XYZ file of C-alpha atoms in Angstrom:
83
model
C 0.270 -50.112 -8.217
C 3.945 -49.318 -8.729
C 5.909 -48.334 -5.632
C 8.617 -45.801 -6.137
C 10.332 -46.154 -2.765
C 9.878 -44.565 0.484
C 9.158 -41.036 -0.838
C 7.317 -42.094 -4.028
C 4.539 -39.421 -3.396
C 6.843 -36.666 -3.202
C 8.818 -37.231 -6.404
C 8.503 -34.208 -8.555
C 9.423 -33.565 -12.250
C 11.980 -31.085 -13.204
C 9.450 -28.555 -14.330
C 7.607 -28.955 -10.965
C 10.794 -28.440 -9.004
C 11.503 -25.272 -10.945
C 8.145 -23.850 -10.275
C 8.420 -24.559 -6.541
C 11.897 -23.017 -6.485
C 10.570 -19.868 -8.322
C 7.843 -19.482 -5.826
C 10.069 -19.927 -2.774
C 12.664 -17.462 -4.305
C 9.847 -14.917 -4.986
C 8.553 -15.069 -1.365
C 12.122 -14.822 -0.073
C 12.913 -11.745 -2.229
C 9.588 -10.198 -1.162
C 10.389 -10.696 2.556
C 13.978 -9.323 1.956
C 12.564 -6.210 0.234
C 10.097 -5.568 3.082
C 12.887 -5.926 5.670
C 15.133 -3.540 3.784
C 12.493 -0.895 3.252
C 11.544 -1.026 6.967
C 15.209 -0.673 8.029
C 16.064 2.099 5.570
C 12.865 4.241 5.779
C 13.460 7.941 6.123
C 13.146 9.020 9.676
C 11.045 12.216 10.330
C 12.989 15.256 11.343
C 12.830 15.904 15.079
C 10.740 18.922 16.143
C 12.537 21.969 17.438
C 12.696 22.721 21.100
C 10.282 25.447 21.986
C 11.758 28.582 23.614
C 10.228 30.640 26.249
C 9.675 33.762 23.914
C 8.378 32.018 20.959
C 4.712 30.938 20.344
C 3.954 27.834 18.320
C 2.221 28.520 15.113
C -0.609 26.405 16.082
C -1.492 28.529 19.157
C -2.458 31.411 16.769
C -6.090 31.263 15.976
C -6.451 30.487 12.280
C -8.874 32.577 10.258
C -11.274 30.473 8.363
C -12.509 32.001 5.229
C -15.978 30.899 4.362
C -16.555 30.324 0.669
C -19.480 32.296 -0.776
C -22.306 30.003 -1.670
C -22.475 29.029 -5.370
C -25.066 30.958 -7.357
C -28.292 29.098 -7.885
C -28.634 27.245 -11.086
C -31.619 27.748 -13.362
C -33.870 24.664 -13.438
C -33.524 22.530 -16.603
C -37.101 21.913 -17.145
C -37.470 19.886 -20.401
C -40.343 21.012 -22.533
C -42.997 18.397 -23.173
C -43.392 17.562 -26.709
C -46.798 18.842 -28.064
C -48.697 16.880 -30.744
């Protein structure tokens, strides 16, 4: 068995080094993108302060319109073949 020195097991070809560099770069770019989107996300607008004379829209009872039931469908009975 040939010894390649102290780190013989970890010697990589140029192609393997490029593949590992690509994976590390892709993970780093993904983490940077995640951090950027988290820091630059649009903030929700603050709610206006309620005044003493105004009523919130949610306190007004909403009218619920009930949809009329769909008309009954005629049955699709298949005629039996007569022989």
